[in-house]
PDB file of C-alpha atoms and ligand atoms in Angstrom:
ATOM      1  CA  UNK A   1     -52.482 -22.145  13.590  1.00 97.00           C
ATOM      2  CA  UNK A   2     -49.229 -22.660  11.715  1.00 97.00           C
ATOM      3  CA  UNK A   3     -49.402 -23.780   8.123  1.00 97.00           C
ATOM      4  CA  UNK A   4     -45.322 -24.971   6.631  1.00 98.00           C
ATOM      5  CA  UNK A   5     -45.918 -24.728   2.827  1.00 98.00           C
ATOM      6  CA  UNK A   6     -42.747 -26.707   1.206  1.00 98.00           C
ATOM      7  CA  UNK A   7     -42.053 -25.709  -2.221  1.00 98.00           C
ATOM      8  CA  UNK A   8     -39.795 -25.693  -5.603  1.00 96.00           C
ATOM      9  CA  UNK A   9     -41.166 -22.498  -6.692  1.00 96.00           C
ATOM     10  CA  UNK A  10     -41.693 -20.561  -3.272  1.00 96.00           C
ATOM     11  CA  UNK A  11     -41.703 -17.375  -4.920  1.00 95.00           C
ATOM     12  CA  UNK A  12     -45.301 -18.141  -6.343  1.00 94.00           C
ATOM     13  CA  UNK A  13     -46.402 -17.925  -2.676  1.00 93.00           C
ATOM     14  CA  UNK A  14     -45.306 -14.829  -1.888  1.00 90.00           C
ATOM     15  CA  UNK A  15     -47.963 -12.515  -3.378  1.00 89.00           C
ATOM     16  CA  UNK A  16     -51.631 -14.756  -1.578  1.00 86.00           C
ATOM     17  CA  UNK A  17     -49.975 -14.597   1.966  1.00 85.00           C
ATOM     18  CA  UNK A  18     -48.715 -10.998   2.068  1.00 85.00           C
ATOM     19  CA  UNK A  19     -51.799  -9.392   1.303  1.00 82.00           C
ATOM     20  CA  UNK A  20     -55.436  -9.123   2.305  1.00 77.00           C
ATOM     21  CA  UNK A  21     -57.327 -11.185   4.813  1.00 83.00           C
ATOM     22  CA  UNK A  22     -54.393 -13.816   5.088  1.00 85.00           C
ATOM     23  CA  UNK A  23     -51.860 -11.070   6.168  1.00 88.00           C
ATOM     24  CA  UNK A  24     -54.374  -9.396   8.588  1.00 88.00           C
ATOM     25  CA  UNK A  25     -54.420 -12.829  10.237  1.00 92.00           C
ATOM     26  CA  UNK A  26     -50.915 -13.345  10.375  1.00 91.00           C
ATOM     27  CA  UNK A  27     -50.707  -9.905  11.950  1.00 92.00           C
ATOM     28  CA  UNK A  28     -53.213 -10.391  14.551  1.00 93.00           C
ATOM     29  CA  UNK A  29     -51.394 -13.937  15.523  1.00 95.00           C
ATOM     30  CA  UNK A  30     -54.262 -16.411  14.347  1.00 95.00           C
ATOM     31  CA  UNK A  31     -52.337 -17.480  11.478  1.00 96.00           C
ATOM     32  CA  UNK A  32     -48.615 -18.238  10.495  1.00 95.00           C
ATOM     33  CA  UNK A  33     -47.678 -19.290   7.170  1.00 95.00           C
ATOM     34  CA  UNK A  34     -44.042 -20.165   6.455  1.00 96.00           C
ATOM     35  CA  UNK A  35     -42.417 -21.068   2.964  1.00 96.00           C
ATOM     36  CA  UNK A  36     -40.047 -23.205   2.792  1.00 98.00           C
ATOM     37  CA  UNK A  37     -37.860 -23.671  -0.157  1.00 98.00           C
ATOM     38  CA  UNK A  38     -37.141 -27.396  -1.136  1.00 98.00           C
ATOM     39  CA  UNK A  39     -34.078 -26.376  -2.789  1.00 97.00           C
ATOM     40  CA  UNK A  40     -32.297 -25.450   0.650  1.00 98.00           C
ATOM     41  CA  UNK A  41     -32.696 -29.111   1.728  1.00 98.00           C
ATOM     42  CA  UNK A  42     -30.822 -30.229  -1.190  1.00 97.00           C
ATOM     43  CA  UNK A  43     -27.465 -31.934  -1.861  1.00 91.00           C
ATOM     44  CA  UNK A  44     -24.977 -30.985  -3.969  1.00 88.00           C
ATOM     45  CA  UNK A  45     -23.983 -27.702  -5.866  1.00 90.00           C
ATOM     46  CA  UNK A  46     -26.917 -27.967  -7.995  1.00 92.00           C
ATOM     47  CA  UNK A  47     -29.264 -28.280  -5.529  1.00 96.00           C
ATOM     48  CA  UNK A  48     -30.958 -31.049  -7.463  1.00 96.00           C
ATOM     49  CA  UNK A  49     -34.377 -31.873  -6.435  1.00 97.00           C
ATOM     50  CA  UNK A  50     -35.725 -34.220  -8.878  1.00 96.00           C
ATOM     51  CA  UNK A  51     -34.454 -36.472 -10.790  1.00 96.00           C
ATOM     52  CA  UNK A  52     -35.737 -39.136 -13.617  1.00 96.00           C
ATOM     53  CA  UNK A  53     -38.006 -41.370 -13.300  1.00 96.00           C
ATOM     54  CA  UNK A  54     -36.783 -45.303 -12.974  1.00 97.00           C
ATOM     55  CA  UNK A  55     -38.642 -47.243 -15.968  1.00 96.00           C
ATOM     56  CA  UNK A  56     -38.460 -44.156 -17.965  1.00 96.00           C
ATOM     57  CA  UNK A  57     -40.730 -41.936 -19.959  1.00 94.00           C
ATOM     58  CA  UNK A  58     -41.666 -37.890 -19.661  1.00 92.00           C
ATOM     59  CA  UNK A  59     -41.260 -35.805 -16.659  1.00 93.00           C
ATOM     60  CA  UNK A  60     -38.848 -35.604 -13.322  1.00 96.00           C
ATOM     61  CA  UNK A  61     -39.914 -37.053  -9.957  1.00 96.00           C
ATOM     62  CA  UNK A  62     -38.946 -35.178  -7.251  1.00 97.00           C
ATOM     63  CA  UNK A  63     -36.238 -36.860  -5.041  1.00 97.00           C
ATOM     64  CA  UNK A  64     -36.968 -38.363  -0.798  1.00 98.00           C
ATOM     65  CA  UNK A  65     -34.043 -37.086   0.153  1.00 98.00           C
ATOM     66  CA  UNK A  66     -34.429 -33.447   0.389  1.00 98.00           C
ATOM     67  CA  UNK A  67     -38.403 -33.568   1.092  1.00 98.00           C
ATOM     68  CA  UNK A  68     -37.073 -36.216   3.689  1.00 98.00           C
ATOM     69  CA  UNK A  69     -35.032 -33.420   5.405  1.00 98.00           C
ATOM     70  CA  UNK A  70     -37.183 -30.390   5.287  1.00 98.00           C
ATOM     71  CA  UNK A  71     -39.932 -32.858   6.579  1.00 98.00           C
ATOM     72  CA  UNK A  72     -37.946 -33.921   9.530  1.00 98.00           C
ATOM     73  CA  UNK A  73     -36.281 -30.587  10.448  1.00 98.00           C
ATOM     74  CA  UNK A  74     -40.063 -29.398  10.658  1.00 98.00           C
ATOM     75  CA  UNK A  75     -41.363 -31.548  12.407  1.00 98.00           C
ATOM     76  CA  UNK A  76     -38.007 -32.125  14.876  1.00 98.00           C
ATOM     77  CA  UNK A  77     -39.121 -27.916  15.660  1.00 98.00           C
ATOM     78  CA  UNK A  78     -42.944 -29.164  16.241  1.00 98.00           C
ATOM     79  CA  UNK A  79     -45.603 -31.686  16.629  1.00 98.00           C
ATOM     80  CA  UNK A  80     -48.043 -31.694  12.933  1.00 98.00           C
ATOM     81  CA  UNK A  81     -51.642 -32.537  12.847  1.00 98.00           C
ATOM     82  CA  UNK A  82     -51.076 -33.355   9.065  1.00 98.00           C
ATOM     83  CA  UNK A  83     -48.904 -33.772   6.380  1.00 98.00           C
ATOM     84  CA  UNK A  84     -50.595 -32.876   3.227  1.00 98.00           C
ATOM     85  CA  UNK A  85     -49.728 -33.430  -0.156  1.00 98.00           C
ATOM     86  CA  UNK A  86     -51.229 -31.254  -3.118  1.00 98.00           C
ATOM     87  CA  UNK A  87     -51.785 -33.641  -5.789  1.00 98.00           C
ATOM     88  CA  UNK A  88     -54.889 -34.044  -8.401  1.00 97.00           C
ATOM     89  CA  UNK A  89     -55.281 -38.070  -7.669  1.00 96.00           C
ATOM     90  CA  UNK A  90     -56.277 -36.483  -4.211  1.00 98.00           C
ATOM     91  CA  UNK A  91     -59.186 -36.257  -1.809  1.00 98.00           C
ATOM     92  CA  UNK A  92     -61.252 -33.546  -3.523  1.00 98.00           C
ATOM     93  CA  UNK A  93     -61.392 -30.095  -1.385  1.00 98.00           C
ATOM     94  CA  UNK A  94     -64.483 -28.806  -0.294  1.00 97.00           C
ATOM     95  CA  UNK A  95     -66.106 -26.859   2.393  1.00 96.00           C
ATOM     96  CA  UNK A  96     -66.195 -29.440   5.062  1.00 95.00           C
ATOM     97  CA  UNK A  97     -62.979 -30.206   4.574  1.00 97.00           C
ATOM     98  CA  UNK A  98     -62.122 -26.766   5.018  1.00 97.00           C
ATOM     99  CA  UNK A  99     -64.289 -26.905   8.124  1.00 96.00           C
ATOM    100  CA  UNK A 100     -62.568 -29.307   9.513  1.00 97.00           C
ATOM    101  CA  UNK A 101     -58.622 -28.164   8.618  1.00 97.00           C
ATOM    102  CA  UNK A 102     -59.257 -24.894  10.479  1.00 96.00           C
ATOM    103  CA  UNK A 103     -59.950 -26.783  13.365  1.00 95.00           C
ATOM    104  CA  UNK A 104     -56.144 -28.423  13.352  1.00 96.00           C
ATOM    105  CA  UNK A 105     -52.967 -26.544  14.578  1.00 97.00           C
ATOM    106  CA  UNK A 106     -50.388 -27.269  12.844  1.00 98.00           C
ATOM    107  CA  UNK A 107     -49.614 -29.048   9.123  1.00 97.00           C
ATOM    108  CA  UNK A 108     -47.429 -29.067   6.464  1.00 98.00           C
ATOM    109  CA  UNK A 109     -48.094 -28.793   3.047  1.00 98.00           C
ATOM    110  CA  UNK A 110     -46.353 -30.210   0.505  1.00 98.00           C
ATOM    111  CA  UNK A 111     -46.624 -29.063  -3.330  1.00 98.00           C
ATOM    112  CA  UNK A 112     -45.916 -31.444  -5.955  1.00 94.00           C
ATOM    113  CA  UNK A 113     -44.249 -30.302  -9.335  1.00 88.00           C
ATOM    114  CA  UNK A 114     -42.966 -32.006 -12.893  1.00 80.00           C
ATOM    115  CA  UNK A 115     -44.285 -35.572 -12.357  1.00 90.00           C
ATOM    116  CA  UNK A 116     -44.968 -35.408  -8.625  1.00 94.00           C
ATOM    117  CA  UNK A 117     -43.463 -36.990  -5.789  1.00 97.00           C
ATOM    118  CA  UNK A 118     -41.262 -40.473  -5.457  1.00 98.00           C
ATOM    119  CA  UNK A 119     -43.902 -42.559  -4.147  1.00 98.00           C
ATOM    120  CA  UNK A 120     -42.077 -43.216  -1.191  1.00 98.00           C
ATOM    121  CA  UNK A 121     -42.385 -39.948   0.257  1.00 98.00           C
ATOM    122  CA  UNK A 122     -46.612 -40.460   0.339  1.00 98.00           C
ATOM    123  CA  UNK A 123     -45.953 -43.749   2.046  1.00 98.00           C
ATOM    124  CA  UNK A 124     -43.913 -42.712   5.127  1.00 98.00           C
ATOM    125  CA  UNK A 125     -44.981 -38.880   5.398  1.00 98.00           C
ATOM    126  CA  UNK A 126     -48.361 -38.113   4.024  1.00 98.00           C
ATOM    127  CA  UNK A 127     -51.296 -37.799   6.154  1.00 98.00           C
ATOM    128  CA  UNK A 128     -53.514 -36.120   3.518  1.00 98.00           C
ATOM    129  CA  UNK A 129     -53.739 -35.833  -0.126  1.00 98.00           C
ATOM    130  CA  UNK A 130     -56.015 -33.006  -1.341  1.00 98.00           C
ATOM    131  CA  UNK A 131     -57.143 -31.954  -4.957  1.00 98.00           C
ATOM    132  CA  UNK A 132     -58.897 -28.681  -5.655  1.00 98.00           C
ATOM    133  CA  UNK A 133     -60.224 -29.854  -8.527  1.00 98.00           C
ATOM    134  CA  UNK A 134     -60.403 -32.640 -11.856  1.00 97.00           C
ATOM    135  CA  UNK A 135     -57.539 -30.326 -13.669  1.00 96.00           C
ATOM    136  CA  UNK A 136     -53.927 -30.565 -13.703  1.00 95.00           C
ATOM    137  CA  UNK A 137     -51.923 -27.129 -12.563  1.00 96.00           C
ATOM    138  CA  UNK A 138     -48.396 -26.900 -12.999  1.00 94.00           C
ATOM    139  CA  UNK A 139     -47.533 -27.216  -9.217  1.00 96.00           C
ATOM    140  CA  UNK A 140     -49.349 -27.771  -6.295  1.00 98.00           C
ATOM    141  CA  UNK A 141     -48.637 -23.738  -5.004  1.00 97.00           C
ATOM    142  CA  UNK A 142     -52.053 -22.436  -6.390  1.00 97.00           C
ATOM    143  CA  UNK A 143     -53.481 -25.308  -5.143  1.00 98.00           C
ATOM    144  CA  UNK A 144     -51.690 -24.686  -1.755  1.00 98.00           C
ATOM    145  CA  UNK A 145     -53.317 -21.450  -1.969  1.00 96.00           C
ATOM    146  CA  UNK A 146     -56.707 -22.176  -2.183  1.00 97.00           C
ATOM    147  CA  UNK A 147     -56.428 -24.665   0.479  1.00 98.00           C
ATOM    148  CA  UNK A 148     -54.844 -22.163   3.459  1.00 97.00           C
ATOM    149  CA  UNK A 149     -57.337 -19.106   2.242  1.00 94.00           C
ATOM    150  CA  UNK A 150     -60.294 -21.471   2.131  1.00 96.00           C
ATOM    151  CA  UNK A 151     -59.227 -22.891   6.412  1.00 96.00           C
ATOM    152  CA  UNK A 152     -57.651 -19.450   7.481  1.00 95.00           C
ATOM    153  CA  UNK A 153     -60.462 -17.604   7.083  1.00 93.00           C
ATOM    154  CA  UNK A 154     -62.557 -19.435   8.879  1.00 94.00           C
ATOM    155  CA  UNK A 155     -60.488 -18.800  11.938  1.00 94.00           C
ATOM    156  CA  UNK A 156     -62.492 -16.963  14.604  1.00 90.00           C
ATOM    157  CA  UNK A 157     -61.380 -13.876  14.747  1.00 90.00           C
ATOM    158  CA  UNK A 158     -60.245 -13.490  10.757  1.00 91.00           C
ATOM    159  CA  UNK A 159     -62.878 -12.113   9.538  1.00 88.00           C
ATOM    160  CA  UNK A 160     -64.013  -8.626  10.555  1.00 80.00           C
ATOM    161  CA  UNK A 161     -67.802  -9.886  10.556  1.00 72.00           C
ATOM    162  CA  UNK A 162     -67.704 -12.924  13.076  1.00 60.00           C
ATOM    163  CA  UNK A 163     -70.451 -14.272  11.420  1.00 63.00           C
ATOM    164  CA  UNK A 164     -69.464 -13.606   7.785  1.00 78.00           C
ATOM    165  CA  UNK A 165     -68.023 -17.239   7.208  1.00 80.00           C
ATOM    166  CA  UNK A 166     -71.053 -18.786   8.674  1.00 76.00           C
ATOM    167  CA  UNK A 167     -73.295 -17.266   5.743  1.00 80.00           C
ATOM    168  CA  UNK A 168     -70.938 -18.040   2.708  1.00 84.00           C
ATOM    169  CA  UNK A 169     -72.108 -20.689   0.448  1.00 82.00           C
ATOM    170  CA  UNK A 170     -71.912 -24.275   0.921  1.00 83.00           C
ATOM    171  CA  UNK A 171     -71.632 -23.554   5.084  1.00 77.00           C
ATOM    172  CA  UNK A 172     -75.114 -25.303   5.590  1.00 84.00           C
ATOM    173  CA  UNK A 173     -75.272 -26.592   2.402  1.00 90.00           C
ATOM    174  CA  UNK A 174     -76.979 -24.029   0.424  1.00 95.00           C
ATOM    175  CA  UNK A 175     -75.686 -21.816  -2.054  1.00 96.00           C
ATOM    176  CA  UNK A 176     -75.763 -18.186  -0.775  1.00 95.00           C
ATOM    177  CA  UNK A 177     -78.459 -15.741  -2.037  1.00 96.00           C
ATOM    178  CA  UNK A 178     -78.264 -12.682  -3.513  1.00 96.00           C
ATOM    179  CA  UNK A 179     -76.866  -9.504  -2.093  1.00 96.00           C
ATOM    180  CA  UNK A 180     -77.366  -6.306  -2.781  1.00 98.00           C
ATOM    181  CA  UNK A 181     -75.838  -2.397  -1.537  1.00 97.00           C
ATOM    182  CA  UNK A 182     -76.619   1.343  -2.491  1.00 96.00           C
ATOM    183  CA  UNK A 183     -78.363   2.560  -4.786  1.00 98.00           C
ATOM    184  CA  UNK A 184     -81.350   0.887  -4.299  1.00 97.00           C
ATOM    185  CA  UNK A 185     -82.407   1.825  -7.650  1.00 98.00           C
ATOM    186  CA  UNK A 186     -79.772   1.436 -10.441  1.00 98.00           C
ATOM    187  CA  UNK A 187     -81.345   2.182 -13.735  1.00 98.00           C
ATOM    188  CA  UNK A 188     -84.946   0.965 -12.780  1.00 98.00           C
ATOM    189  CA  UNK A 189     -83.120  -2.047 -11.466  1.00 98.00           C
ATOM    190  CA  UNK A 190     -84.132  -2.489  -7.961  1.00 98.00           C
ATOM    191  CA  UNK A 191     -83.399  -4.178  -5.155  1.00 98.00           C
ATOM    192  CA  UNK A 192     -86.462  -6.376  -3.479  1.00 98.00           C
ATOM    193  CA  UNK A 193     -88.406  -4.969  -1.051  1.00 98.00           C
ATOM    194  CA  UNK A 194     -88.309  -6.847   1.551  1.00 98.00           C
ATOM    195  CA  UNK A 195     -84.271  -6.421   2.150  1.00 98.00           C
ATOM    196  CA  UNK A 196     -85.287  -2.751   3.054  1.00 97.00           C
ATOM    197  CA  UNK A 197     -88.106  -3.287   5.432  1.00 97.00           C
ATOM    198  CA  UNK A 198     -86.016  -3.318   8.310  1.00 97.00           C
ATOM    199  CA  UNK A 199     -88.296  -6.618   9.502  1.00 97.00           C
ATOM    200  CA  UNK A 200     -85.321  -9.279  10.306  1.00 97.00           C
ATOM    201  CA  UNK A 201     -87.520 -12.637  10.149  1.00 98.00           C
ATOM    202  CA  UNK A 202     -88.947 -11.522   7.167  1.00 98.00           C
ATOM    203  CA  UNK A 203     -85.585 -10.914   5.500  1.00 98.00           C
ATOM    204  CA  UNK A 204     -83.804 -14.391   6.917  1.00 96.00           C
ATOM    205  CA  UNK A 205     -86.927 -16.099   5.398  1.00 97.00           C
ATOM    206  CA  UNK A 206     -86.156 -14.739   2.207  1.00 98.00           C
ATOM    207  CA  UNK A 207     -82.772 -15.044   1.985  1.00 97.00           C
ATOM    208  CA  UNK A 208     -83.692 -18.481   2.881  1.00 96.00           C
ATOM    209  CA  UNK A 209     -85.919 -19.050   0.149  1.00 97.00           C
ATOM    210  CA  UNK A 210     -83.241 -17.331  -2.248  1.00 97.00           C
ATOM    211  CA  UNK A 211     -80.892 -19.616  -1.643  1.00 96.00           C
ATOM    212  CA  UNK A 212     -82.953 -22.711  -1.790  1.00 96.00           C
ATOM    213  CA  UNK A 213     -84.121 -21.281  -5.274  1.00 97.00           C
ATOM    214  CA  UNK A 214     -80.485 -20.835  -6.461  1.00 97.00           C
ATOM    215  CA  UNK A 215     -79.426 -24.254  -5.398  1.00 97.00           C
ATOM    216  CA  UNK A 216     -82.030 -25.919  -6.634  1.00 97.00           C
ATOM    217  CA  UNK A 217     -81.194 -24.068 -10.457  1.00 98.00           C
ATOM    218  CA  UNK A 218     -77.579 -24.077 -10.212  1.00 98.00           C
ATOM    219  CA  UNK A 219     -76.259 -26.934  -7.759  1.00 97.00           C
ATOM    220  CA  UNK A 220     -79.288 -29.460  -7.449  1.00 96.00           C
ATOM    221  CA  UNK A 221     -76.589 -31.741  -6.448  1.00 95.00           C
ATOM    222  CA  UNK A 222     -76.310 -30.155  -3.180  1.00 94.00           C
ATOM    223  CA  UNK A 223     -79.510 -31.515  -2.073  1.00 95.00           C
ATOM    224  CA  UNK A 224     -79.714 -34.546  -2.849  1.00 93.00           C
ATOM    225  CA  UNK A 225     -81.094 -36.838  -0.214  1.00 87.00           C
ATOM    226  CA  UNK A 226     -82.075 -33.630   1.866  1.00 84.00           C
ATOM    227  CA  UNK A 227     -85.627 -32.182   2.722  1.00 81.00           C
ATOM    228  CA  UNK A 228     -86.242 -28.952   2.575  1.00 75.00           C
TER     229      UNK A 228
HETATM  230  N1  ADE B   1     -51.206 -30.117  -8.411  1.00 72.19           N
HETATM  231  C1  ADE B   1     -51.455 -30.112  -9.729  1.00 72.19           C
HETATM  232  N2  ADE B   1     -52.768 -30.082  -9.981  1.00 72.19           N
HETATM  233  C2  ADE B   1     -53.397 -30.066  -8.773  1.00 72.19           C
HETATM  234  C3  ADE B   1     -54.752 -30.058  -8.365  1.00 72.19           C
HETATM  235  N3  ADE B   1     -55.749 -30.057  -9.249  1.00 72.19           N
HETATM  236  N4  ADE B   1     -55.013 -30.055  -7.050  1.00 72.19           N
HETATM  237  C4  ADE B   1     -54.011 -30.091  -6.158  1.00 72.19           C
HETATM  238  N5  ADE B   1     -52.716 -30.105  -6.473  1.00 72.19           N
HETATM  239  C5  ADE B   1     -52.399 -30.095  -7.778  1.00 72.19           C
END
């Protein structure tokens, strides 16, 4: 997979992708993730990205032109699956989109800033439009983020523990259970039972049943229209 971030502010990118999980999958050649900085695709000595917004009011609009070009020199190296825009009026991320992402190749991201992008640039470019969430950030880089750590690590092969990712929350549609490690006493607070017995059915049951009992309590939303 190969993820193109384009960016105003690429330098907020730098510290998510060269650490952690995300480098360790860069380094074993499941994942590439390349910033690009907008500014290099722009005219003029001041680089000038963005400019005001026609019919006036508060806040820049970044420009076509030098989106246009990074856009086109990208995709001139390589065929995309997707073109995504970060933008809160987006489709709102979740796990199955997730799911699904780490499934494509290749994509682009593109993070919005001041007053987002000329509209124009959605119309002929954008495949996607994501959201992580009912808030406005400054920038879609955080966003950006959350998006590529969410699909890269679902990568096979990413993860130490192959089936880690299959057990997180919100992979079937449960909230994960509990989870506990040594001691198995910490002042008189102990762990249940059964998670030491050694007796595997027993222990999936429960987790089970933990996680049914968390959902239901904390995300009852979850399972709606679902019997379990
Ligand atoms: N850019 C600004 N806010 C955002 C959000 N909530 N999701 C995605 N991109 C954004």
């Amino acid at each position: 997979m190969r993820i193109d971030i384009i960016s105003v502010v690429p330098g907020l990118l730098e510290g998510p992708f060269s650490h952690s999980i995300l480098k360790r999958a860069e380094e074993k050649g499941l994942a590439t993730v390349r910033v690009h900085n907008l500014r290099d695709y722009a005219g003029g000595k001041q680089k000038q990205v963005d400019d005001y917004a026609f019919g006036g009011g508060a806040g820049m609009v970044m420009m076509i032109e030098p989106i246009a070009k990074c856009i086109e020199a990208l995709k001139s190296e390589r065929e995309y699956d997707e073109v995504i825009y970060m933008t809160p009026d987006g489709k709102k991320f979740d796990q199955q989109m997730a799911n699904e992402l780490s499934l494509k190749e290749n994509f682009i991201i593109l993070c919005g800033h001041y007053k987002g992008v000329d509209e124009r640039v959605r119309l002929k470019w954008i495949t996607k439009e994501i959201s992580i969430g009912d808030y406005v950030l400054s920038g879609g880089e955080l966003a950006a983020a959350v998006v590529t750590d969410a699909i890269i690590r679902l990568i096979p092969g990413v993860l130490n523990d192959e089936s880690s990712a299959l057990t997180d929350s919100f992979q079937d549609g449960l909230l994960a259970p509990p989870v506990y490690t040594r001691p198995a006493d910490y002042e008189g607070m102990k762990v249940p039972e059964i998670l030491m017995s050694g007796h595997q059915a027993k222990i999936d049951t429960w987790r089970f049943e933990a996680s049914v009992r968390r959902t239901k309590e904390r995300r009852p939303d979850l399972l709606e229209g679902k019997e379990i």
